[in-house]
JSON list of C-alpha atoms in Angstrom, two decimals:
[
{"chain": "A", "resi": 26, "resn": "MET", "atom": "CA", "xyz": [-11.69, -15.17, -17.10]},
{"chain": "A", "resi": 27, "resn": "ALA", "atom": "CA", "xyz": [-10.02, -16.55, -20.19]},
{"chain": "A", "resi": 28, "resn": "GLY", "atom": "CA", "xyz": [-7.55, -14.16, -21.76]},
{"chain": "A", "resi": 29, "resn": "ALA", "atom": "CA", "xyz": [-7.64, -11.64, -18.92]},
{"chain": "A", "resi": 30, "resn": "TYR", "atom": "CA", "xyz": [-3.95, -12.09, -17.99]},
{"chain": "A", "resi": 31, "resn": "PRO", "atom": "CA", "xyz": [-1.70, -13.68, -20.63]},
{"chain": "A", "resi": 32, "resn": "ALA", "atom": "CA", "xyz": [1.32, -15.27, -18.91]},
{"chain": "A", "resi": 33, "resn": "LYS", "atom": "CA", "xyz": [4.93, -14.92, -20.06]},
{"chain": "A", "resi": 34, "resn": "PRO", "atom": "CA", "xyz": [7.94, -16.68, -18.41]},
{"chain": "A", "resi": 35, "resn": "HIS", "atom": "CA", "xyz": [10.58, -14.44, -16.85]},
{"chain": "A", "resi": 36, "resn": "PRO", "atom": "CA", "xyz": [13.85, -15.15, -14.99]},
{"chain": "A", "resi": 37, "resn": "HIS", "atom": "CA", "xyz": [13.96, -16.29, -11.37]},
{"chain": "A", "resi": 38, "resn": "LEU", "atom": "CA", "xyz": [13.29, -13.85, -8.53]},
{"chain": "A", "resi": 39, "resn": "GLY", "atom": "CA", "xyz": [16.27, -13.76, -6.17]},
{"chain": "A", "resi": 40, "resn": "GLN", "atom": "CA", "xyz": [17.22, -17.28, -5.04]},
{"chain": "A", "resi": 41, "resn": "SER", "atom": "CA", "xyz": [13.92, -18.90, -6.01]},
{"chain": "A", "resi": 42, "resn": "ASP", "atom": "CA", "xyz": [14.01, -22.32, -7.69]},
{"chain": "A", "resi": 43, "resn": "HIS", "atom": "CA", "xyz": [11.02, -21.53, -9.90]},
{"chain": "A", "resi": 44, "resn": "LEU", "atom": "CA", "xyz": [10.66, -19.25, -12.88]},
{"chain": "A", "resi": 45, "resn": "SER", "atom": "CA", "xyz": [8.59, -16.12, -12.43]},
{"chain": "A", "resi": 46, "resn": "LEU", "atom": "CA", "xyz": [5.51, -15.50, -14.57]},
{"chain": "A", "resi": 47, "resn": "PHE", "atom": "CA", "xyz": [4.70, -12.03, -15.84]},
{"chain": "A", "resi": 48, "resn": "LEU", "atom": "CA", "xyz": [0.91, -11.64, -15.99]},
{"chain": "A", "resi": 49, "resn": "ASN", "atom": "CA", "xyz": [0.24, -8.90, -18.50]},
{"chain": "A", "resi": 50, "resn": "PRO", "atom": "CA", "xyz": [-3.35, -7.65, -18.08]},
{"chain": "A", "resi": 51, "resn": "LYS", "atom": "CA", "xyz": [-5.52, -7.19, -21.11]},
{"chain": "A", "resi": 52, "resn": "TYR", "atom": "CA", "xyz": [-6.15, -3.55, -20.26]},
{"chain": "A", "resi": 53, "resn": "SER", "atom": "CA", "xyz": [-3.41, -1.04, -21.07]},
{"chain": "A", "resi": 54, "resn": "PRO", "atom": "CA", "xyz": [-0.95, -0.66, -18.11]},
{"chain": "A", "resi": 55, "resn": "LEU", "atom": "CA", "xyz": [0.49, 2.64, -16.92]},
{"chain": "A", "resi": 56, "resn": "ILE", "atom": "CA", "xyz": [3.74, 2.29, -18.87]},
{"chain": "A", "resi": 57, "resn": "ASN", "atom": "CA", "xyz": [1.71, 2.11, -22.12]},
{"chain": "A", "resi": 58, "resn": "ARG", "atom": "CA", "xyz": [-0.81, 4.83, -21.23]},
{"chain": "A", "resi": 59, "resn": "ALA", "atom": "CA", "xyz": [1.73, 7.47, -20.11]},
{"chain": "A", "resi": 60, "resn": "ARG", "atom": "CA", "xyz": [4.56, 8.67, -22.29]},
{"chain": "A", "resi": 61, "resn": "PRO", "atom": "CA", "xyz": [8.07, 8.69, -20.78]},
{"chain": "A", "resi": 62, "resn": "SER", "atom": "CA", "xyz": [9.35, 12.07, -19.68]},
{"chain": "A", "resi": 63, "resn": "VAL", "atom": "CA", "xyz": [12.58, 13.46, -21.11]},
{"chain": "A", "resi": 64, "resn": "LYS", "atom": "CA", "xyz": [14.58, 15.83, -18.91]},
{"chain": "A", "resi": 65, "resn": "THR", "atom": "CA", "xyz": [17.51, 18.04, -19.82]},
{"chain": "A", "resi": 66, "resn": "ILE", "atom": "CA", "xyz": [20.14, 18.31, -17.10]},
{"chain": "A", "resi": 67, "resn": "LYS", "atom": "CA", "xyz": [23.59, 19.69, -16.68]},
{"chain": "A", "resi": 68, "resn": "ALA", "atom": "CA", "xyz": [26.16, 16.93, -16.24]},
{"chain": "A", "resi": 69, "resn": "SER", "atom": "CA", "xyz": [29.84, 17.46, -15.62]},
{"chain": "A", "resi": 70, "resn": "CYS", "atom": "CA", "xyz": [32.09, 15.69, -18.09]},
{"chain": "A", "resi": 71, "resn": "GLY", "atom": "CA", "xyz": [33.55, 12.48, -16.73]},
{"chain": "A", "resi": 72, "resn": "LEU", "atom": "CA", "xyz": [31.48, 12.56, -13.48]},
{"chain": "A", "resi": 73, "resn": "HIS", "atom": "CA", "xyz": [29.52, 9.35, -12.87]},
{"chain": "A", "resi": 74, "resn": "ALA", "atom": "CA", "xyz": [27.17, 10.25, -10.01]},
{"chain": "A", "resi": 75, "resn": "ASP", "atom": "CA", "xyz": [23.51, 9.87, -9.19]},
{"chain": "A", "resi": 76, "resn": "ILE", "atom": "CA", "xyz": [21.40, 12.03, -11.51]},
{"chain": "A", "resi": 77, "resn": "ASP", "atom": "CA", "xyz": [19.29, 13.59, -8.73]},
{"chain": "A", "resi": 78, "resn": "ASN", "atom": "CA", "xyz": [22.32, 14.44, -6.58]},
{"chain": "A", "resi": 79, "resn": "LEU", "atom": "CA", "xyz": [24.11, 15.81, -9.63]},
{"chain": "A", "resi": 80, "resn": "THR", "atom": "CA", "xyz": [21.11, 17.98, -10.53]},
{"chain": "A", "resi": 81, "resn": "SER", "atom": "CA", "xyz": [20.88, 19.36, -6.97]},
{"chain": "A", "resi": 82, "resn": "SER", "atom": "CA", "xyz": [24.57, 20.21, -6.88]},
{"chain": "A", "resi": 83, "resn": "VAL", "atom": "CA", "xyz": [24.52, 21.86, -10.31]},
{"chain": "A", "resi": 84, "resn": "LEU", "atom": "CA", "xyz": [21.56, 24.06, -9.35]},
{"chain": "A", "resi": 85, "resn": "ASP", "atom": "CA", "xyz": [23.55, 25.42, -6.38]},
{"chain": "A", "resi": 86, "resn": "HIS", "atom": "CA", "xyz": [26.26, 26.87, -8.64]},
{"chain": "A", "resi": 87, "resn": "ILE", "atom": "CA", "xyz": [26.02, 30.09, -10.48]},
{"chain": "A", "resi": 88, "resn": "THR", "atom": "CA", "xyz": [25.04, 30.10, -14.13]},
{"chain": "A", "resi": 89, "resn": "THR", "atom": "CA", "xyz": [28.47, 31.06, -15.43]},
{"chain": "A", "resi": 90, "resn": "THR", "atom": "CA", "xyz": [30.11, 28.11, -13.68]},
{"chain": "A", "resi": 91, "resn": "ILE", "atom": "CA", "xyz": [27.52, 25.70, -15.13]},
{"chain": "A", "resi": 92, "resn": "ASP", "atom": "CA", "xyz": [28.01, 26.95, -18.67]},
{"chain": "A", "resi": 93, "resn": "SER", "atom": "CA", "xyz": [31.79, 26.69, -18.47]},
{"chain": "A", "resi": 94, "resn": "ASN", "atom": "CA", "xyz": [32.10, 23.24, -16.76]},
{"chain": "A", "resi": 95, "resn": "ALA", "atom": "CA", "xyz": [29.00, 21.27, -17.77]},
{"chain": "A", "resi": 96, "resn": "THR", "atom": "CA", "xyz": [27.45, 19.79, -20.89]},
{"chain": "A", "resi": 97, "resn": "THR", "atom": "CA", "xyz": [23.80, 19.33, -21.86]},
{"chain": "A", "resi": 98, "resn": "LYS", "atom": "CA", "xyz": [22.46, 15.78, -21.65]},
{"chain": "A", "resi": 99, "resn": "GLN", "atom": "CA", "xyz": [19.05, 14.16, -22.17]},
{"chain": "A", "resi": 100, "resn": "ILE", "atom": "CA", "xyz": [17.77, 11.21, -20.13]},
{"chain": "A", "resi": 101, "resn": "THR", "atom": "CA", "xyz": [14.56, 9.17, -20.50]},
{"chain": "A", "resi": 102, "resn": "THR", "atom": "CA", "xyz": [12.54, 8.31, -17.38]},
{"chain": "A", "resi": 103, "resn": "TYR", "atom": "CA", "xyz": [9.72, 5.73, -17.60]},
{"chain": "A", "resi": 104, "resn": "PRO", "atom": "CA", "xyz": [6.60, 6.00, -15.38]},
{"chain": "A", "resi": 105, "resn": "ASN", "atom": "CA", "xyz": [7.27, 2.71, -13.54]},
{"chain": "A", "resi": 106, "resn": "GLN", "atom": "CA", "xyz": [11.05, 3.08, -13.20]},
{"chain": "A", "resi": 107, "resn": "LYS", "atom": "CA", "xyz": [12.46, 2.52, -9.71]},
{"chain": "A", "resi": 108, "resn": "PRO", "atom": "CA", "xyz": [14.44, 5.47, -8.32]},
{"chain": "A", "resi": 109, "resn": "TRP", "atom": "CA", "xyz": [17.46, 3.31, -7.46]},
{"chain": "A", "resi": 110, "resn": "MET", "atom": "CA", "xyz": [17.76, 1.86, -10.98]},
{"chain": "A", "resi": 111, "resn": "ASN", "atom": "CA", "xyz": [21.06, 3.27, -12.22]},
{"chain": "A", "resi": 112, "resn": "LYS", "atom": "CA", "xyz": [23.14, 2.41, -15.27]},
{"chain": "A", "resi": 113, "resn": "GLU", "atom": "CA", "xyz": [24.98, -0.45, -13.56]},
{"chain": "A", "resi": 114, "resn": "VAL", "atom": "CA", "xyz": [21.78, -2.19, -12.39]},
{"chain": "A", "resi": 115, "resn": "ARG", "atom": "CA", "xyz": [20.15, -1.88, -15.82]},
{"chain": "A", "resi": 116, "resn": "LEU", "atom": "CA", "xyz": [23.26, -3.37, -17.41]},
{"chain": "A", "resi": 117, "resn": "LEU", "atom": "CA", "xyz": [23.20, -6.37, -15.03]},
{"chain": "A", "resi": 118, "resn": "LEU", "atom": "CA", "xyz": [19.49, -6.90, -15.71]},
{"chain": "A", "resi": 119, "resn": "ARG", "atom": "CA", "xyz": [20.11, -6.81, -19.44]},
{"chain": "A", "resi": 120, "resn": "VAL", "atom": "CA", "xyz": [22.91, -9.39, -19.11]},
{"chain": "A", "resi": 121, "resn": "ARG", "atom": "CA", "xyz": [20.68, -11.66, -16.98]},
{"chain": "A", "resi": 122, "resn": "ASN", "atom": "CA", "xyz": [17.76, -11.50, -19.42]},
{"chain": "A", "resi": 123, "resn": "THR", "atom": "CA", "xyz": [20.06, -12.18, -22.37]},
{"chain": "A", "resi": 124, "resn": "ALA", "atom": "CA", "xyz": [21.49, -15.25, -20.62]},
{"chain": "A", "resi": 125, "resn": "PHE", "atom": "CA", "xyz": [17.96, -16.46, -19.77]},
{"chain": "A", "resi": 126, "resn": "ARG", "atom": "CA", "xyz": [16.80, -16.21, -23.38]},
{"chain": "A", "resi": 127, "resn": "SER", "atom": "CA", "xyz": [19.96, -17.91, -24.68]},
{"chain": "A", "resi": 128, "resn": "GLY", "atom": "CA", "xyz": [19.32, -21.03, -22.59]},
{"chain": "A", "resi": 129, "resn": "ASP", "atom": "CA", "xyz": [22.90, -21.14, -21.23]},
{"chain": "A", "resi": 130, "resn": "ALA", "atom": "CA", "xyz": [22.41, -22.36, -17.64]},
{"chain": "A", "resi": 131, "resn": "ARG", "atom": "CA", "xyz": [25.94, -21.51, -16.51]},
{"chain": "A", "resi": 132, "resn": "ALA", "atom": "CA", "xyz": [25.87, -17.98, -17.91]},
{"chain": "A", "resi": 133, "resn": "TYR", "atom": "CA", "xyz": [22.41, -17.42, -16.44]},
{"chain": "A", "resi": 134, "resn": "SER", "atom": "CA", "xyz": [23.52, -18.61, -12.98]},
{"chain": "A", "resi": 135, "resn": "THR", "atom": "CA", "xyz": [26.54, -16.28, -13.10]},
{"chain": "A", "resi": 136, "resn": "ALA", "atom": "CA", "xyz": [24.41, -13.33, -14.19]},
{"chain": "A", "resi": 137, "resn": "ARG", "atom": "CA", "xyz": [21.93, -13.94, -11.34]},
{"chain": "A", "resi": 138, "resn": "ALA", "atom": "CA", "xyz": [24.76, -14.10, -8.81]},
{"chain": "A", "resi": 139, "resn": "ASN", "atom": "CA", "xyz": [26.25, -10.83, -10.08]},
{"chain": "A", "resi": 140, "resn": "LEU", "atom": "CA", "xyz": [22.85, -9.13, -9.87]},
{"chain": "A", "resi": 141, "resn": "ARG", "atom": "CA", "xyz": [22.32, -10.31, -6.28]},
{"chain": "A", "resi": 142, "resn": "ARG", "atom": "CA", "xyz": [25.74, -9.09, -5.19]},
{"chain": "A", "resi": 143, "resn": "ASP", "atom": "CA", "xyz": [25.29, -5.63, -6.68]},
{"chain": "A", "resi": 144, "resn": "LYS", "atom": "CA", "xyz": [23.63, -3.45, -4.03]},
{"chain": "A", "resi": 145, "resn": "LYS", "atom": "CA", "xyz": [25.27, -0.12, -4.83]},
{"chain": "A", "resi": 146, "resn": "GLY", "atom": "CA", "xyz": [22.17, 1.36, -6.46]},
{"chain": "A", "resi": 147, "resn": "LYS", "atom": "CA", "xyz": [19.89, 0.71, -3.48]},
{"chain": "A", "resi": 148, "resn": "HIS", "atom": "CA", "xyz": [22.56, 1.74, -0.99]},
{"chain": "A", "resi": 149, "resn": "THR", "atom": "CA", "xyz": [23.16, 5.03, -2.81]},
{"chain": "A", "resi": 150, "resn": "TYR", "atom": "CA", "xyz": [19.44, 5.78, -2.95]},
{"chain": "A", "resi": 151, "resn": "LYS", "atom": "CA", "xyz": [19.11, 4.92, 0.77]},
{"chain": "A", "resi": 152, "resn": "ARG", "atom": "CA", "xyz": [21.85, 7.40, 1.69]},
{"chain": "A", "resi": 153, "resn": "LYS", "atom": "CA", "xyz": [20.20, 10.03, -0.51]},
{"chain": "A", "resi": 154, "resn": "ILE", "atom": "CA", "xyz": [16.83, 9.64, 1.28]},
{"chain": "A", "resi": 155, "resn": "GLU", "atom": "CA", "xyz": [18.49, 9.71, 4.70]},
{"chain": "A", "resi": 156, "resn": "GLY", "atom": "CA", "xyz": [20.30, 12.91, 3.69]},
{"chain": "A", "resi": 157, "resn": "HIS", "atom": "CA", "xyz": [16.95, 14.72, 3.44]},
{"chain": "A", "resi": 158, "resn": "PHE", "atom": "CA", "xyz": [16.44, 14.31, 7.21]},
{"chain": "A", "resi": 159, "resn": "SER", "atom": "CA", "xyz": [19.98, 15.16, 8.31]},
{"chain": "A", "resi": 160, "resn": "ASN", "atom": "CA", "xyz": [19.27, 18.89, 8.74]},
{"chain": "A", "resi": 161, "resn": "SER", "atom": "CA", "xyz": [16.45, 21.13, 9.94]},
{"chain": "A", "resi": 162, "resn": "ASP", "atom": "CA", "xyz": [15.49, 22.50, 6.52]},
{"chain": "A", "resi": 163, "resn": "PRO", "atom": "CA", "xyz": [11.68, 21.91, 6.21]},
{"chain": "A", "resi": 164, "resn": "ARG", "atom": "CA", "xyz": [11.74, 22.08, 2.42]},
{"chain": "A", "resi": 165, "resn": "HIS", "atom": "CA", "xyz": [14.51, 19.48, 2.25]},
{"chain": "A", "resi": 166, "resn": "MET", "atom": "CA", "xyz": [12.61, 17.25, 4.68]},
{"chain": "A", "resi": 167, "resn": "TRP", "atom": "CA", "xyz": [9.36, 17.43, 2.67]},
{"chain": "A", "resi": 168, "resn": "GLN", "atom": "CA", "xyz": [11.30, 16.46, -0.44]},
{"chain": "A", "resi": 169, "resn": "GLY", "atom": "CA", "xyz": [12.44, 13.33, 1.39]},
{"chain": "A", "resi": 170, "resn": "ILE", "atom": "CA", "xyz": [8.86, 12.50, 2.44]},
{"chain": "A", "resi": 171, "resn": "GLN", "atom": "CA", "xyz": [7.64, 12.92, -1.14]},
{"chain": "A", "resi": 172, "resn": "ALA", "atom": "CA", "xyz": [10.41, 10.63, -2.35]},
{"chain": "A", "resi": 173, "resn": "ILE", "atom": "CA", "xyz": [9.43, 7.95, 0.21]},
{"chain": "A", "resi": 174, "resn": "ILE", "atom": "CA", "xyz": [5.72, 7.99, -0.71]},
{"chain": "A", "resi": 175, "resn": "ASP", "atom": "CA", "xyz": [6.54, 8.34, -4.44]},
{"chain": "A", "resi": 176, "resn": "TYR", "atom": "CA", "xyz": [4.49, 11.52, -4.72]},
{"chain": "A", "resi": 177, "resn": "LYS", "atom": "CA", "xyz": [4.03, 12.84, -8.25]},
{"chain": "A", "resi": 178, "resn": "PRO", "atom": "CA", "xyz": [1.81, 15.81, -9.13]},
{"chain": "A", "resi": 179, "resn": "ASN", "atom": "CA", "xyz": [-0.99, 14.83, -11.48]},
{"chain": "A", "resi": 180, "resn": "ASN", "atom": "CA", "xyz": [-0.59, 17.21, -14.39]},
{"chain": "A", "resi": 181, "resn": "SER", "atom": "CA", "xyz": [-1.80, 14.86, -17.11]},
{"chain": "A", "resi": 182, "resn": "THR", "atom": "CA", "xyz": [-5.14, 15.27, -18.84]},
{"chain": "A", "resi": 183, "resn": "PRO", "atom": "CA", "xyz": [-7.48, 12.30, -18.28]},
{"chain": "A", "resi": 184, "resn": "THR", "atom": "CA", "xyz": [-8.16, 10.34, -21.44]},
{"chain": "A", "resi": 185, "resn": "ALA", "atom": "CA", "xyz": [-11.28, 8.39, -22.29]},
{"chain": "A", "resi": 186, "resn": "MET", "atom": "CA", "xyz": [-10.90, 4.61, -22.17]},
{"chain": "A", "resi": 187, "resn": "ASP", "atom": "CA", "xyz": [-13.16, 1.66, -22.80]},
{"chain": "A", "resi": 188, "resn": "THR", "atom": "CA", "xyz": [-14.53, 0.47, -19.45]},
{"chain": "A", "resi": 189, "resn": "THR", "atom": "CA", "xyz": [-16.42, -2.53, -20.80]},
{"chain": "A", "resi": 190, "resn": "PHE", "atom": "CA", "xyz": [-13.72, -5.04, -19.90]},
{"chain": "A", "resi": 191, "resn": "LEU", "atom": "CA", "xyz": [-13.22, -3.44, -16.46]},
{"chain": "A", "resi": 192, "resn": "ASN", "atom": "CA", "xyz": [-16.94, -3.71, -15.74]},
{"chain": "A", "resi": 193, "resn": "GLU", "atom": "CA", "xyz": [-16.89, -7.38, -16.77]},
{"chain": "A", "resi": 194, "resn": "LEU", "atom": "CA", "xyz": [-14.11, -8.06, -14.27]},
{"chain": "A", "resi": 195, "resn": "ASN", "atom": "CA", "xyz": [-15.97, -6.17, -11.57]},
{"chain": "A", "resi": 196, "resn": "ASN", "atom": "CA", "xyz": [-19.18, -8.11, -12.16]},
{"chain": "A", "resi": 197, "resn": "PHE", "atom": "CA", "xyz": [-17.27, -11.40, -12.25]},
{"chain": "A", "resi": 198, "resn": "TYR", "atom": "CA", "xyz": [-15.71, -10.93, -8.80]},
{"chain": "A", "resi": 199, "resn": "ALA", "atom": "CA", "xyz": [-18.74, -9.16, -7.28]},
{"chain": "A", "resi": 200, "resn": "ARG", "atom": "CA", "xyz": [-20.98, -12.14, -7.96]},
{"chain": "A", "resi": 201, "resn": "PHE", "atom": "CA", "xyz": [-19.49, -14.01, -4.99]},
{"chain": "A", "resi": 202, "resn": "GLU", "atom": "CA", "xyz": [-20.56, -11.27, -2.58]},
{"chain": "A", "resi": 203, "resn": "LYS", "atom": "CA", "xyz": [-24.00, -11.04, -4.22]},
{"chain": "A", "resi": 204, "resn": "ASP", "atom": "CA", "xyz": [-24.56, -14.79, -3.96]},
{"chain": "A", "resi": 205, "resn": "SER", "atom": "CA", "xyz": [-23.40, -14.77, -0.35]},
{"chain": "A", "resi": 206, "resn": "ASN", "atom": "CA", "xyz": [-25.75, -11.95, 0.63]},
{"chain": "A", "resi": 207, "resn": "SER", "atom": "CA", "xyz": [-28.69, -13.56, -1.15]},
{"chain": "A", "resi": 208, "resn": "SER", "atom": "CA", "xyz": [-28.11, -16.84, 0.68]},
{"chain": "A", "resi": 209, "resn": "LEU", "atom": "CA", "xyz": [-28.12, -15.01, 4.01]},
{"chain": "A", "resi": 210, "resn": "ARG", "atom": "CA", "xyz": [-31.46, -13.40, 3.21]},
{"chain": "A", "resi": 211, "resn": "THR", "atom": "CA", "xyz": [-33.17, -16.71, 2.32]},
{"chain": "A", "resi": 212, "resn": "PRO", "atom": "CA", "xyz": [-35.99, -17.27, 4.85]},
{"chain": "A", "resi": 213, "resn": "LEU", "atom": "CA", "xyz": [-36.12, -20.52, 6.81]},
{"chain": "A", "resi": 214, "resn": "PRO", "atom": "CA", "xyz": [-38.94, -22.99, 6.09]},
{"chain": "A", "resi": 215, "resn": "ALA", "atom": "CA", "xyz": [-41.98, -22.92, 8.37]},
{"chain": "A", "resi": 216, "resn": "ASP", "atom": "CA", "xyz": [-41.36, -26.44, 9.74]},
{"chain": "A", "resi": 217, "resn": "HIS", "atom": "CA", "xyz": [-37.71, -25.74, 10.57]},
{"chain": "A", "resi": 218, "resn": "GLN", "atom": "CA", "xyz": [-36.68, -26.95, 14.00]},
{"chain": "A", "resi": 219, "resn": "PRO", "atom": "CA", "xyz": [-33.48, -25.61, 15.64]},
{"chain": "A", "resi": 220, "resn": "LEU", "atom": "CA", "xyz": [-30.78, -28.11, 16.55]},
{"chain": "A", "resi": 221, "resn": "THR", "atom": "CA", "xyz": [-30.71, -28.89, 20.28]},
{"chain": "A", "resi": 222, "resn": "LEU", "atom": "CA", "xyz": [-28.12, -30.97, 22.13]},
{"chain": "A", "resi": 223, "resn": "SER", "atom": "CA", "xyz": [-28.22, -32.24, 25.66]},
{"chain": "A", "resi": 224, "resn": "SER", "atom": "CA", "xyz": [-25.18, -32.67, 27.87]},
{"chain": "A", "resi": 225, "resn": "ASN", "atom": "CA", "xyz": [-25.89, -36.40, 28.13]},
{"chain": "A", "resi": 226, "resn": "ALA", "atom": "CA", "xyz": [-25.85, -36.82, 24.33]},
{"chain": "A", "resi": 227, "resn": "VAL", "atom": "CA", "xyz": [-22.54, -34.94, 24.07]},
{"chain": "A", "resi": 228, "resn": "TYR", "atom": "CA", "xyz": [-21.02, -37.12, 26.82]},
{"chain": "A", "resi": 229, "resn": "ILE", "atom": "CA", "xyz": [-22.13, -40.34, 25.09]},
{"chain": "A", "resi": 230, "resn": "ALA", "atom": "CA", "xyz": [-20.71, -39.17, 21.71]},
{"chain": "A", "resi": 231, "resn": "LEU", "atom": "CA", "xyz": [-17.34, -38.22, 23.23]},
{"chain": "A", "resi": 232, "resn": "SER", "atom": "CA", "xyz": [-17.07, -41.45, 25.24]},
{"chain": "A", "resi": 233, "resn": "GLN", "atom": "CA", "xyz": [-17.36, -43.50, 22.03]},
{"chain": "A", "resi": 234, "resn": "ILE", "atom": "CA", "xyz": [-14.24, -41.92, 20.50]},
{"chain": "A", "resi": 235, "resn": "ASN", "atom": "CA", "xyz": [-11.16, -44.17, 20.43]},
{"chain": "A", "resi": 236, "resn": "PRO", "atom": "CA", "xyz": [-8.19, -42.06, 21.67]},
{"chain": "A", "resi": 237, "resn": "GLU", "atom": "CA", "xyz": [-5.65, -44.11, 19.70]},
{"chain": "A", "resi": 238, "resn": "ARG", "atom": "CA", "xyz": [-7.49, -43.60, 16.40]},
{"chain": "A", "resi": 239, "resn": "LEU", "atom": "CA", "xyz": [-7.85, -39.90, 17.23]},
{"chain": "A", "resi": 240, "resn": "LEU", "atom": "CA", "xyz": [-4.05, -39.57, 17.62]},
{"chain": "A", "resi": 241, "resn": "VAL", "atom": "CA", "xyz": [-3.46, -41.34, 14.29]},
{"chain": "A", "resi": 242, "resn": "LEU", "atom": "CA", "xyz": [-5.98, -39.06, 12.57]},
{"chain": "A", "resi": 243, "resn": "THR", "atom": "CA", "xyz": [-4.35, -35.95, 14.08]},
{"chain": "A", "resi": 244, "resn": "ALA", "atom": "CA", "xyz": [-0.88, -37.07, 12.92]},
{"chain": "A", "resi": 245, "resn": "SER", "atom": "CA", "xyz": [-2.21, -37.70, 9.41]},
{"chain": "A", "resi": 246, "resn": "LEU", "atom": "CA", "xyz": [-3.77, -34.25, 9.23]},
{"chain": "A", "resi": 247, "resn": "ASP", "atom": "CA", "xyz": [-0.48, -32.67, 10.36]},
{"chain": "A", "resi": 248, "resn": "MET", "atom": "CA", "xyz": [1.43, -34.50, 7.64]},
{"chain": "A", "resi": 249, "resn": "CYS", "atom": "CA", "xyz": [-1.09, -33.38, 5.02]},
{"chain": "A", "resi": 250, "resn": "SER", "atom": "CA", "xyz": [-0.85, -29.76, 6.14]},
{"chain": "A", "resi": 251, "resn": "GLU", "atom": "CA", "xyz": [2.97, -29.88, 5.91]},
{"chain": "A", "resi": 252, "resn": "HIS", "atom": "CA", "xyz": [2.81, -31.18, 2.34]},
{"chain": "A", "resi": 253, "resn": "VAL", "atom": "CA", "xyz": [0.29, -28.49, 1.39]}
]
């Protein structure tokens, strides 16, 4: 359907030779429907650690220790933000996108290489998830399972939205199934005769095939499938 998904060019994905296309649907995505959540945490001065690990460690200390050795800090978390996206990964992504928009091929290639080599964020998040299953604490284990399945309690109030465009998309794709079912229910004509084949007719048809031409046709089909 025209205008359903406007396309916008984005940088390459990994080592791909082609640009990626961001298809932005006409309906409002989750990042636009839900407001980002702002959390207040206790962060030790000069400590650059994962926010979730830092929060867990701070909550284990007594209140007097927190007040004397920690400062108050606000962070913004978006609904579609990956859990392993730390400050270093966001900085590398920003550098790559800036190089892509500038048109400098050498700077863009360098930024892509630096982003591929940086795996600290994912490795840190992997060790954090594995740490949930390193002991026999059921509560700690369930927290790890919720992190794996990306479980989030639904506390938001549903808002009314225009479903006209969604119904148009549904009807557009459902027409194929409707046409297919209607064709299956079409009755056969009264003078319809079923196709019958005898073994002698099959033998005569197969004996007329030239094996050499059949091999050439098979090789041509293989070459076409490789190109496709």
